[in-house]
mmCIF file of C-alpha atoms in Angstrom:
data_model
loop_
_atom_site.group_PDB
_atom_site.id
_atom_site.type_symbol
_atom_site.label_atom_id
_atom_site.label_comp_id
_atom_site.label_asym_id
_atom_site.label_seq_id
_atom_site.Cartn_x
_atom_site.Cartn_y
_atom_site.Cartn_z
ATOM 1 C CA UNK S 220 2.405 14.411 -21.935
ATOM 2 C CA UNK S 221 0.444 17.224 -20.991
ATOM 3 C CA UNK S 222 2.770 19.819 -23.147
ATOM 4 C CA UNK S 223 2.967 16.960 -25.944
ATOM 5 C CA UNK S 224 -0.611 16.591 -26.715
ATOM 6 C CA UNK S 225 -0.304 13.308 -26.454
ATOM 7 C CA UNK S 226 -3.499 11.243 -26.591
ATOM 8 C CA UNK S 227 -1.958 9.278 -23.631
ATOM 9 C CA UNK S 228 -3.016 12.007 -21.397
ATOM 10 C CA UNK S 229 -6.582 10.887 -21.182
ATOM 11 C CA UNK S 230 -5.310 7.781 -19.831
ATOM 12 C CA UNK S 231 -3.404 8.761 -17.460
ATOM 13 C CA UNK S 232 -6.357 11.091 -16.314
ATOM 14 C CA UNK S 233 -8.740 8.519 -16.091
ATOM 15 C CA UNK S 234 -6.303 6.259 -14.495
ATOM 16 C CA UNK S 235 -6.226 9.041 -11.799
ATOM 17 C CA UNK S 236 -9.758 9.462 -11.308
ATOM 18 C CA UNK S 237 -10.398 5.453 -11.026
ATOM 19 C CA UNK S 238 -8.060 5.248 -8.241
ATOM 20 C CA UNK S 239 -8.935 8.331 -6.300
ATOM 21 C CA UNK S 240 -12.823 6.540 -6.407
ATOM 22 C CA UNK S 241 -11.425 3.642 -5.028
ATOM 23 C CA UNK S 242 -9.930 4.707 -2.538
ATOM 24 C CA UNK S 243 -12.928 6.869 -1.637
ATOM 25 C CA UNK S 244 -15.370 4.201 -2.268
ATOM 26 C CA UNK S 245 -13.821 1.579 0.307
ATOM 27 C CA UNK S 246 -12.907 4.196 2.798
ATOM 28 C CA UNK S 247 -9.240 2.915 2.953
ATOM 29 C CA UNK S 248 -6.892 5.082 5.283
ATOM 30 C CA UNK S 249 -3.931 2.930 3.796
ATOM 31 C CA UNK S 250 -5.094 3.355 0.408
ATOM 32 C CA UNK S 251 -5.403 7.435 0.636
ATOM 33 C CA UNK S 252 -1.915 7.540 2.488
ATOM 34 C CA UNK S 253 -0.590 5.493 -0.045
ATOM 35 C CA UNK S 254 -1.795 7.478 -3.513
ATOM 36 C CA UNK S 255 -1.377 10.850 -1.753
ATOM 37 C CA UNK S 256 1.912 9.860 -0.333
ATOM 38 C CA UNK S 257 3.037 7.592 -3.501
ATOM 39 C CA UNK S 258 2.053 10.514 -5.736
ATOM 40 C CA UNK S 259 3.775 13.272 -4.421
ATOM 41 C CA UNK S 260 7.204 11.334 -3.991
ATOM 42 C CA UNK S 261 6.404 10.400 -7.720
ATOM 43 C CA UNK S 262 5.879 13.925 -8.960
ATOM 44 C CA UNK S 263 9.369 15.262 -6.866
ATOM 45 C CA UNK S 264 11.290 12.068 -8.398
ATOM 46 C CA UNK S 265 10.529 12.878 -11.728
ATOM 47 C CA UNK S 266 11.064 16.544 -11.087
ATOM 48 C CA UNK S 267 14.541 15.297 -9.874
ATOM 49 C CA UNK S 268 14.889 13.576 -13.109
ATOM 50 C CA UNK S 269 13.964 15.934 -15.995
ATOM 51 C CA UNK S 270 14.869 19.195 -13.799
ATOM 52 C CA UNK S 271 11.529 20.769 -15.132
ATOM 53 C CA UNK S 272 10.299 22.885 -12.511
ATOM 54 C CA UNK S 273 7.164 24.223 -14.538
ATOM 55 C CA UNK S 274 6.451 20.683 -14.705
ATOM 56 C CA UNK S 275 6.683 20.209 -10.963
ATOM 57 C CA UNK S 276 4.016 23.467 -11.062
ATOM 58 C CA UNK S 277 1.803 21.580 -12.999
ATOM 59 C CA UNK S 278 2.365 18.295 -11.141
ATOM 60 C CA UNK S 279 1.413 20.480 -7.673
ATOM 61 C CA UNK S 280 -1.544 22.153 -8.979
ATOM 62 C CA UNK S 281 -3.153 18.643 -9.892
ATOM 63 C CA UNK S 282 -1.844 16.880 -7.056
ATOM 64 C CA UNK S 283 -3.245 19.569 -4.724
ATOM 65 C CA UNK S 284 -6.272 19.395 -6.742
ATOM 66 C CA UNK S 285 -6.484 15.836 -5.990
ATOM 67 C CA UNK S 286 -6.415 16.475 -2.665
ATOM 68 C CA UNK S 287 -9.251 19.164 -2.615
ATOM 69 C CA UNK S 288 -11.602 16.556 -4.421
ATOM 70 C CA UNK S 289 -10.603 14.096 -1.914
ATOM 71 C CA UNK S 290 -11.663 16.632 1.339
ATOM 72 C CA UNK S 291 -14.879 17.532 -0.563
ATOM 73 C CA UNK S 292 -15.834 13.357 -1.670
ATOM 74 C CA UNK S 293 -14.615 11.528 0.882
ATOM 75 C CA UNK S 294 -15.840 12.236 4.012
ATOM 76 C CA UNK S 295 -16.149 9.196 5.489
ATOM 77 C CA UNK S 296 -12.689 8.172 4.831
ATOM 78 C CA UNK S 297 -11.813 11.509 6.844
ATOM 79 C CA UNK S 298 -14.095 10.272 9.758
ATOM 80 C CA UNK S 299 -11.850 7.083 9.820
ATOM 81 C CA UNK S 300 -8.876 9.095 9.974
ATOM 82 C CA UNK S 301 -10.248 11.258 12.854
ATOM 83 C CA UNK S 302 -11.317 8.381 14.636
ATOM 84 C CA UNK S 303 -8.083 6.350 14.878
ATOM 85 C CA UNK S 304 -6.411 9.187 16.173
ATOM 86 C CA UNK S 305 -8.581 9.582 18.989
ATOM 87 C CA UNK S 306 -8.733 6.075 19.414
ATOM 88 C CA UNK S 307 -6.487 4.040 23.260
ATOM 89 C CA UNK S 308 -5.906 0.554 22.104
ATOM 90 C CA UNK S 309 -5.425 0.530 26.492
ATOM 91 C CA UNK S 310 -8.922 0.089 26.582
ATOM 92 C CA UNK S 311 -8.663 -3.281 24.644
ATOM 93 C CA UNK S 312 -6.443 -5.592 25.870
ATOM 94 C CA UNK S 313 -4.302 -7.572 23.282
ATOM 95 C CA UNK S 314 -7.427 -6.168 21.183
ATOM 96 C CA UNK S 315 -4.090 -4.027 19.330
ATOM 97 C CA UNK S 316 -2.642 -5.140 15.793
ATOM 98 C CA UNK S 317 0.628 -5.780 17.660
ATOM 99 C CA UNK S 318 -1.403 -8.694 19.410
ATOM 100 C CA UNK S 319 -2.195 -10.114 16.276
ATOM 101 C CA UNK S 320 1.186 -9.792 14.813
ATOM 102 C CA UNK S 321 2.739 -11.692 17.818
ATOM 103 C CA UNK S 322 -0.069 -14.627 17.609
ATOM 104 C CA UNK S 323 0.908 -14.815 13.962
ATOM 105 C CA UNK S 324 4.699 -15.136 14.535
ATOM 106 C CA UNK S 325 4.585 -17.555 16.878
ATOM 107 C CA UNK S 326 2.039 -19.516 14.415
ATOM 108 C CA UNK S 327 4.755 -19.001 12.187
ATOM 109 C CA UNK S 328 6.961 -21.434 14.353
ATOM 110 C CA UNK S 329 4.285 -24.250 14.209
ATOM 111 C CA UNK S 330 3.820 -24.227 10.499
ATOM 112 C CA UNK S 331 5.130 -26.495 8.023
ATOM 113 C CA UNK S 332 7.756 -24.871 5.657
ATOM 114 C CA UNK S 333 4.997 -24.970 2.425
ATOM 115 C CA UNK S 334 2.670 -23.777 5.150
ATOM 116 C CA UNK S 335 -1.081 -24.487 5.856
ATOM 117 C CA UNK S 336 -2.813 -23.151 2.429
ATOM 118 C CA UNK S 337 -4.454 -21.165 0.530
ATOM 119 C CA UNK S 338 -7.146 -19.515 2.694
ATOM 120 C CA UNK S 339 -6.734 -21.545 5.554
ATOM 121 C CA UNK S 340 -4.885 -18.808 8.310
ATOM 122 C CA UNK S 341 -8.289 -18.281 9.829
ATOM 123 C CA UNK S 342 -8.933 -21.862 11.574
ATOM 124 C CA UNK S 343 -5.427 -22.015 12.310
ATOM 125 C CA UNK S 344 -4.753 -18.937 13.998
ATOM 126 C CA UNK S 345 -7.943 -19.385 16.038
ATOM 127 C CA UNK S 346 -5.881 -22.304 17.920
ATOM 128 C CA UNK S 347 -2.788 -20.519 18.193
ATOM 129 C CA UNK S 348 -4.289 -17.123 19.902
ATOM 130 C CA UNK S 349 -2.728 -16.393 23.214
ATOM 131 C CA UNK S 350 -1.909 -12.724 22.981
ATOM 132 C CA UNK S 351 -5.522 -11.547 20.945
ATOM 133 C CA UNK S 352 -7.859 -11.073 23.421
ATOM 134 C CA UNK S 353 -10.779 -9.694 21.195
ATOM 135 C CA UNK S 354 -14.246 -12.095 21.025
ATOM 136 C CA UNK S 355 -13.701 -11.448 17.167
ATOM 137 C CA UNK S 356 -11.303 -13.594 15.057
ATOM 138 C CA UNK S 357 -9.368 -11.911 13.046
ATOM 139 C CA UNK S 358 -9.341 -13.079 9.052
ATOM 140 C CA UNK S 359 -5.580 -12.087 8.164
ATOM 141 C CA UNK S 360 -2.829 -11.311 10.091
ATOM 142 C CA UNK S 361 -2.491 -7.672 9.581
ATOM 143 C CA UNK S 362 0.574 -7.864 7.652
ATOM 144 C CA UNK S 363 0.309 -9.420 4.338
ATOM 145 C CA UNK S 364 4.092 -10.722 4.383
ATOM 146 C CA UNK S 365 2.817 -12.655 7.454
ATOM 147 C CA UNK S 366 -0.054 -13.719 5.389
ATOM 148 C CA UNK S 367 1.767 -15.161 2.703
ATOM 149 C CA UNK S 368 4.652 -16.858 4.908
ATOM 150 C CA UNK S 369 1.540 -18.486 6.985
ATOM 151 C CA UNK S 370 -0.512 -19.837 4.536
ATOM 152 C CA UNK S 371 2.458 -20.503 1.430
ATOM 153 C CA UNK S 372 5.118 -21.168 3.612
ATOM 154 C CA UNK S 373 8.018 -18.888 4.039
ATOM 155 C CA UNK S 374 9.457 -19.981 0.739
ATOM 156 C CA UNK S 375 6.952 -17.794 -0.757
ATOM 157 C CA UNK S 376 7.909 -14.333 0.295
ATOM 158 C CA UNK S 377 11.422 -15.378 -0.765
ATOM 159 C CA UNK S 378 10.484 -15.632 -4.066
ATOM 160 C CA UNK S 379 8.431 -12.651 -4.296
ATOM 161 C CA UNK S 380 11.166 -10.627 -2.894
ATOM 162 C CA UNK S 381 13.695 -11.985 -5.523
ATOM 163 C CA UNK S 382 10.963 -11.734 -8.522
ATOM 164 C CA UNK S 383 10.875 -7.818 -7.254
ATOM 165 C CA UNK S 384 14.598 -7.413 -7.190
ATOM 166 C CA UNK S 385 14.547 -8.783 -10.889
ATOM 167 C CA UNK S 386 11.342 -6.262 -11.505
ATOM 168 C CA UNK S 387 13.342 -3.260 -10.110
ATOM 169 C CA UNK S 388 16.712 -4.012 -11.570
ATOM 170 C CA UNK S 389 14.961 -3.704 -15.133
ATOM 171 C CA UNK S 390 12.914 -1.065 -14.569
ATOM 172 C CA UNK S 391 16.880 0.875 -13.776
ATOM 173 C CA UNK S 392 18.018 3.396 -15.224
ATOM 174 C CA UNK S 393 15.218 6.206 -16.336
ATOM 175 C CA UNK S 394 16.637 7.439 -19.280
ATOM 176 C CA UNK S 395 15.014 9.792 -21.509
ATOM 177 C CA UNK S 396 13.225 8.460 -24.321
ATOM 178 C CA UNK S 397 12.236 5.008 -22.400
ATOM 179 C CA UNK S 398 9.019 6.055 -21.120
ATOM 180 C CA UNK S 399 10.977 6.554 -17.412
ATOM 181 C CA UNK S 400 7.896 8.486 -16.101
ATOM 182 C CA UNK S 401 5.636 5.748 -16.500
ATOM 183 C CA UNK S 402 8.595 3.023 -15.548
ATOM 184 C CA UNK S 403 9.458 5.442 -12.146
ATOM 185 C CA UNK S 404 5.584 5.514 -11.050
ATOM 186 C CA UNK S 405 5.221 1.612 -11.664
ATOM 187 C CA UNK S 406 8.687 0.928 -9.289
ATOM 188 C CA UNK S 407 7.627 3.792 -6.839
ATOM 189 C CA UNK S 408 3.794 1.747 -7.184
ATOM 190 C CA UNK S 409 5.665 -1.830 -6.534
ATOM 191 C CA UNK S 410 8.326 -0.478 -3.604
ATOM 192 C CA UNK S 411 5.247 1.167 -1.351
ATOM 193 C CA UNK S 412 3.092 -1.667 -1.875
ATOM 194 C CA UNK S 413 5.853 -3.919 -0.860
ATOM 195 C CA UNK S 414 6.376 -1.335 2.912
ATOM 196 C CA UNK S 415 2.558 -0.906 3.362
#
């Protein structure tokens, strides 16, 4: 776009910036591994795809850009990062997201198939906690597939799986001419959302 002069380029810029302030604003670790990460695997894929390589100069310069603005804005994001490292679950037992993942399972068992509702996985999993030892209850089960299979039933993630596949299959192929650099940064969007 950026060689075209296409108008679309402002877009895309400002599309850019209103993530990066998100993710700076709510001081998500997730979020910042996730547009770094999700961006650079973006900019080699399309590389891959047009085999452009001053385009994958360009693409580096901004991404690495990017990343400068991030170090310099969003300090407190940084702090997060430096304090999980640093951070022995040991001190806290079944205080650990694995605790909660293992409560949630075996809620899972105890559920319904169309399970317990919208919004309703916090009253529930207070009665099923054997493994979370924390004085907190936790509001979601760490995992948002466990979320939705807990409160829609297991049906649910089913279906969103499947409505994916569908999504993917006709995003496929990138050809030239088909706006495949927008289409390859919406699938690469849907497929780490989907892992995180």
């Amino acid at each position: 776009a950026l060689s075209k002069h296409r108008t679309s380029n402002l877009a895309y810029l400002l599309s850019l910036l209103l993530l990066g302030t998100a993710v700076v604003v709510v001081n998500s670790r997730d979020g910042v591994l996730l547009l770094f990460g999700g961006g650079l695997a973006w900019l080699l894929w399309v590389t891959h795809l047009t085999k452009n390589r001053s385009a994958l100069a360009v693409g580096l310069i901004g991404f690495f850009l990017t990343v400068f603005v991030f170090f310099t804005l969003g300090k407190k994001t940084i702090l997060r990062f430096q304090s999980t490292l640093y951070f022995d679950f040991s001190d806290l037992p079944g205080g650990s997201r694995m605790a909660v993942h293992q409560d949630a399972l075996n809620l899972t068992r105890d559920i319904p198939w169309c399970g317990v509702g919208l919004g309703n996985f916090e009253p529930i999993y207070a009665l099923h906690r054997e493994a979370t030892q924390i004085e907190k209850r936790p509001i979601h089960p760490e995992s948002d597939w466990l979320w939705l299979g807990i409160e829609m039933g297991w049906v649910a993630p089913v279906i969103l799986l499947l409505a994916v596949v569908v999504l993917l299959r006709r995003a496929w192929p990138f050809l030239p001419g088909t706006f495949a650099w927008l289409r390859s940064a919406a699938a690469l969007s849907v497929i780490l959302f989907l892992v995180h």
